[in-house]
Amino acid sequence: GFDYPDRLNAAVELTDVMVAKGFGDHTALIGNGRRRTYKELTDWTNRLAHALVDDLGIRPGNRVLIRSANNPAMVACWLAATKAGAVVINSMPMLRAGELRSYVELAEIAFALCDTRLMDEMTACAKDSAFLKTVVGFDGTSNHDAELDRLALEKPVRFQAIDTAQDDVALLGFTSGSTGAPKATMHFHRDLLIIADGYAREILNVTDTDVFIGSPPLAFTFGLGGLAIFPLRFGAAATLLENASPPNMIDIIEKYRATVCFTAPTAYRAMMKAMDEGADLSSLRAAVSAGETLPGPVYEEWMARTGKPMLDGIGATEMLHIFITNRFDDHRPACTGRPVTGYEAKVIGSDGQDLPAGEIGRLAVRGPTGCRYLRGARQADYVQDGWNISGDTFVMDAEGYFHFSARNDDIILSSGYNIAGPEVEAALLAHAAVAECAVIGVPDDDRGEIVQAHVVLSTGAEPGEALTKELQDHVKATIAPYKYPRSIVFVSDLPKTETGKIQRFRLRQTRNG
Ligand code: 3SK
């Protein structure tokens, strides 16, 4: 187990305590063309925390939403709000006002800190909100040229952090539920450290010489762990990219000789292609793949090119981070590996009973970092005896290794993003040309899966390329653009049950032949 003091503030552990341990001059964050040491990051977060408490009036337990792309300012705001005892909700920059509003309403969020470049949707979300009363801009480019930065600049560099308990909630992790309505899980201050002291230490052997790089948004706990908590816990450096396309990641890997990479198989494939044109990834000692299942051939190719394993793992926002993983000295193709120490995993049948090795069923997991849903209903359905029942089906082999089988719900996993089919359907149905539609995920070599919409048109609408483009643009303007259907198939009707329920599984079967 992990032994933390009763009074614990995770953000203080990742900043002030690191300075006290002698890491003050080490590089902590690199991003937007600047490098910041642990001392600079500590001072910055303390000033910001003063502004949040003294000027904005944030009190312990208040929920604070942060809206930003991955950059040092976002990390500083998250740490500052955590020092102030707030419960932080990190959100992705692509979210539209409607999606932000569903977060605000579910978590009754009163404060938002927003990169000024992303203010429009935030302001639209706050308009007439019963909950969100204070929206403050910060300068994501780190030039300190926004309201929150100006308030912080006048403040002292010492801040007496709020005396939080190790089991006070520090973070709400949001994910799309399978219907598109978001769900959130609560994570304690200690959970933020457990994922570092567990997975990052045990599996990745992180040290202060490591340089981290990766693509997942900090709003996704995969990114928050891999690109902020893990490096900061060990005195390592994190490189943060607002646009983590494979070419941009390659540039940074080469420039800073990055050693640990967190991304999805799609990006690894693109990076391997770039190796043929001379991309130098030789500095990477750990390539972590999660967010989508890692196809055997991608793992094999990485091994062949680098001589090192690509470490496939599965995590969940519910559990905060990775709980089943391969290891440097124990890895297999098309296999997710074994549980991280402290976590238990099993496969259960539709009746909730444990299934023997070799049988396909739903993956259930139990461990120190979850699962605690915000608001009651989901807890009863998806957490039984402490076991969180996931949306994935797996098989456990006779040796206790877990192998992914399929998703068990309407979530589509594309390039590491979780996309709820019903949410895309709702967006399409808001277009006058769409009478009915069903959205499924179809296999794709590059992205794992892509979103495919089967659309029945309203009378008078003309199928074709022009309408496909119009519907895609409409979805991009309605919900986060990464959710748009890359493929649209116009059909005359949809398969349905006798009671009129759309049978999406039939569309999937047709696809699979
Ligand atoms: O496997 C995932 O999708 C995941 C989710 C949350 C945190 C970490 C990971 C790897």
PDB file of N, CA and C in Angstrom, residues 280-314:
ATOM      1  N   ASP A 280      14.514  10.802 -35.955  1.00  0.00           N
ATOM      2  CA  ASP A 280      15.380  10.134 -34.978  1.00  0.00           C
ATOM      3  C   ASP A 280      14.645  10.017 -33.647  1.00  0.00           C
ATOM      4  N   LEU A 281      14.182   8.816 -33.358  1.00  0.00           N
ATOM      5  CA  LEU A 281      13.447   8.592 -32.103  1.00  0.00           C
ATOM      6  C   LEU A 281      14.300   7.802 -31.116  1.00  0.00           C
ATOM      7  N   SER A 282      15.609   7.778 -31.373  1.00  0.00           N
ATOM      8  CA  SER A 282      16.468   6.882 -30.594  1.00  0.00           C
ATOM      9  C   SER A 282      16.571   7.263 -29.119  1.00  0.00           C
ATOM     10  N   SER A 283      16.184   8.507 -28.781  1.00  0.00           N
ATOM     11  CA  SER A 283      16.272   8.899 -27.367  1.00  0.00           C
ATOM     12  C   SER A 283      15.172   8.265 -26.523  1.00  0.00           C
ATOM     13  N   LEU A 284      14.090   7.801 -27.174  1.00  0.00           N
ATOM     14  CA  LEU A 284      12.963   7.265 -26.393  1.00  0.00           C
ATOM     15  C   LEU A 284      13.336   5.942 -25.751  1.00  0.00           C
ATOM     16  N   ARG A 285      13.206   5.883 -24.437  1.00  0.00           N
ATOM     17  CA  ARG A 285      13.457   4.599 -23.768  1.00  0.00           C
ATOM     18  C   ARG A 285      12.130   3.922 -23.424  1.00  0.00           C
ATOM     19  N   ALA A 286      11.045   4.701 -23.393  1.00  0.00           N
ATOM     20  CA  ALA A 286       9.732   4.128 -23.077  1.00  0.00           C
ATOM     21  C   ALA A 286       8.685   4.706 -24.010  1.00  0.00           C
ATOM     22  N   ALA A 287       8.000   3.824 -24.716  1.00  0.00           N
ATOM     23  CA  ALA A 287       6.914   4.236 -25.601  1.00  0.00           C
ATOM     24  C   ALA A 287       5.637   3.619 -25.049  1.00  0.00           C
ATOM     25  N   VAL A 288       4.816   4.456 -24.424  1.00  0.00           N
ATOM     26  CA  VAL A 288       3.591   3.941 -23.810  1.00  0.00           C
ATOM     27  C   VAL A 288       2.443   4.129 -24.794  1.00  0.00           C
ATOM     28  N   SER A 289       1.704   3.050 -25.009  1.00  0.00           N
ATOM     29  CA  SER A 289       0.569   3.106 -25.922  1.00  0.00           C
ATOM     30  C   SER A 289      -0.701   2.815 -25.140  1.00  0.00           C
ATOM     31  N   ALA A 290      -1.657   3.713 -25.222  1.00  0.00           N
ATOM     32  CA  ALA A 290      -2.953   3.458 -24.586  1.00  0.00           C
ATOM     33  C   ALA A 290      -3.986   4.304 -25.290  1.00  0.00           C
ATOM     34  N   GLY A 291      -5.211   4.195 -24.840  1.00  0.00           N
ATOM     35  CA  GLY A 291      -6.287   4.977 -25.458  1.00  0.00           C
ATOM     36  C   GLY A 291      -6.988   4.188 -26.547  1.00  0.00           C
ATOM     37  N   GLU A 292      -6.270   3.357 -27.236  1.00  0.00           N
ATOM     38  CA  GLU A 292      -6.834   2.405 -28.214  1.00  0.00           C
ATOM     39  C   GLU A 292      -6.042   1.142 -28.000  1.00  0.00           C
ATOM     40  N   THR A 293      -6.622   0.021 -28.431  1.00  0.00           N
ATOM     41  CA  THR A 293      -5.841  -1.199 -28.267  1.00  0.00           C
ATOM     42  C   THR A 293      -4.680  -1.212 -29.268  1.00  0.00           C
ATOM     43  N   LEU A 294      -3.551  -1.734 -28.837  1.00  0.00           N
ATOM     44  CA  LEU A 294      -2.342  -1.707 -29.677  1.00  0.00           C
ATOM     45  C   LEU A 294      -2.335  -2.939 -30.596  1.00  0.00           C
ATOM     46  N   PRO A 295      -2.450  -2.737 -31.907  1.00  0.00           N
ATOM     47  CA  PRO A 295      -2.439  -3.899 -32.807  1.00  0.00           C
ATOM     48  C   PRO A 295      -1.073  -4.598 -32.759  1.00  0.00           C
ATOM     49  N   GLY A 296      -1.093  -5.932 -32.797  1.00  0.00           N
ATOM     50  CA  GLY A 296       0.149  -6.709 -32.757  1.00  0.00           C
ATOM     51  C   GLY A 296       1.200  -6.213 -33.732  1.00  0.00           C
ATOM     52  N   PRO A 297       0.821  -5.932 -35.024  1.00  0.00           N
ATOM     53  CA  PRO A 297       1.839  -5.514 -35.995  1.00  0.00           C
ATOM     54  C   PRO A 297       2.542  -4.204 -35.608  1.00  0.00           C
ATOM     55  N   VAL A 298       1.831  -3.285 -34.948  1.00  0.00           N
ATOM     56  CA  VAL A 298       2.462  -2.017 -34.562  1.00  0.00           C
ATOM     57  C   VAL A 298       3.509  -2.288 -33.479  1.00  0.00           C
ATOM     58  N   TYR A 299       3.145  -3.129 -32.529  1.00  0.00           N
ATOM     59  CA  TYR A 299       4.084  -3.535 -31.472  1.00  0.00           C
ATOM     60  C   TYR A 299       5.316  -4.217 -32.089  1.00  0.00           C
ATOM     61  N   GLU A 300       5.071  -5.139 -33.034  1.00  0.00           N
ATOM     62  CA  GLU A 300       6.179  -5.891 -33.650  1.00  0.00           C
ATOM     63  C   GLU A 300       7.117  -4.943 -34.412  1.00  0.00           C
ATOM     64  N   GLU A 301       6.486  -3.997 -35.147  1.00  0.00           N
ATOM     65  CA  GLU A 301       7.315  -3.111 -35.953  1.00  0.00           C
ATOM     66  C   GLU A 301       8.185  -2.223 -35.052  1.00  0.00           C
ATOM     67  N   TRP A 302       7.599  -1.756 -33.953  1.00  0.00           N
ATOM     68  CA  TRP A 302       8.365  -0.904 -33.028  1.00  0.00           C
ATOM     69  C   TRP A 302       9.553  -1.689 -32.460  1.00  0.00           C
ATOM     70  N   MET A 303       9.272  -2.934 -32.081  1.00  0.00           N
ATOM     71  CA  MET A 303      10.338  -3.811 -31.551  1.00  0.00           C
ATOM     72  C   MET A 303      11.448  -3.958 -32.589  1.00  0.00           C
ATOM     73  N   ALA A 304      11.023  -4.202 -33.827  1.00  0.00           N
ATOM     74  CA  ALA A 304      12.010  -4.446 -34.883  1.00  0.00           C
ATOM     75  C   ALA A 304      12.853  -3.189 -35.129  1.00  0.00           C
ATOM     76  N   ARG A 305      12.209  -2.023 -35.073  1.00  0.00           N
ATOM     77  CA  ARG A 305      12.937  -0.790 -35.391  1.00  0.00           C
ATOM     78  C   ARG A 305      13.793  -0.279 -34.235  1.00  0.00           C
ATOM     79  N   THR A 306      13.304  -0.480 -33.002  1.00  0.00           N
ATOM     80  CA  THR A 306      13.990   0.159 -31.868  1.00  0.00           C
ATOM     81  C   THR A 306      14.644  -0.844 -30.926  1.00  0.00           C
ATOM     82  N   GLY A 307      14.252  -2.109 -31.053  1.00  0.00           N
ATOM     83  CA  GLY A 307      14.794  -3.130 -30.148  1.00  0.00           C
ATOM     84  C   GLY A 307      14.163  -3.057 -28.758  1.00  0.00           C
ATOM     85  N   LYS A 308      13.167  -2.167 -28.605  1.00  0.00           N
ATOM     86  CA  LYS A 308      12.525  -2.038 -27.284  1.00  0.00           C
ATOM     87  C   LYS A 308      11.036  -2.320 -27.417  1.00  0.00           C
ATOM     88  N   PRO A 309      10.410  -2.772 -26.331  1.00  0.00           N
ATOM     89  CA  PRO A 309       8.967  -3.028 -26.436  1.00  0.00           C
ATOM     90  C   PRO A 309       8.173  -1.729 -26.405  1.00  0.00           C
ATOM     91  N   MET A 310       7.054  -1.725 -27.103  1.00  0.00           N
ATOM     92  CA  MET A 310       6.097  -0.629 -26.900  1.00  0.00           C
ATOM     93  C   MET A 310       5.181  -1.126 -25.791  1.00  0.00           C
ATOM     94  N   LEU A 311       4.975  -0.302 -24.776  1.00  0.00           N
ATOM     95  CA  LEU A 311       4.233  -0.772 -23.603  1.00  0.00           C
ATOM     96  C   LEU A 311       2.742  -0.470 -23.730  1.00  0.00           C
ATOM     97  N   ASP A 312       1.985  -1.480 -24.131  1.00  0.00           N
ATOM     98  CA  ASP A 312       0.538  -1.313 -24.198  1.00  0.00           C
ATOM     99  C   ASP A 312      -0.032  -1.331 -22.782  1.00  0.00           C
ATOM    100  N   GLY A 313      -1.022  -0.498 -22.549  1.00  0.00           N
ATOM    101  CA  GLY A 313      -1.682  -0.506 -21.253  1.00  0.00           C
ATOM    102  C   GLY A 313      -3.120  -0.066 -21.414  1.00  0.00           C
ATOM    103  N   ILE A 314      -3.935  -0.386 -20.421  1.00  0.00           N
ATOM    104  CA  ILE A 314      -5.299   0.155 -20.420  1.00  0.00           C
ATOM    105  C   ILE A 314      -5.554   0.840 -19.094  1.00  0.00           C
TER     106      ILE A 314
END
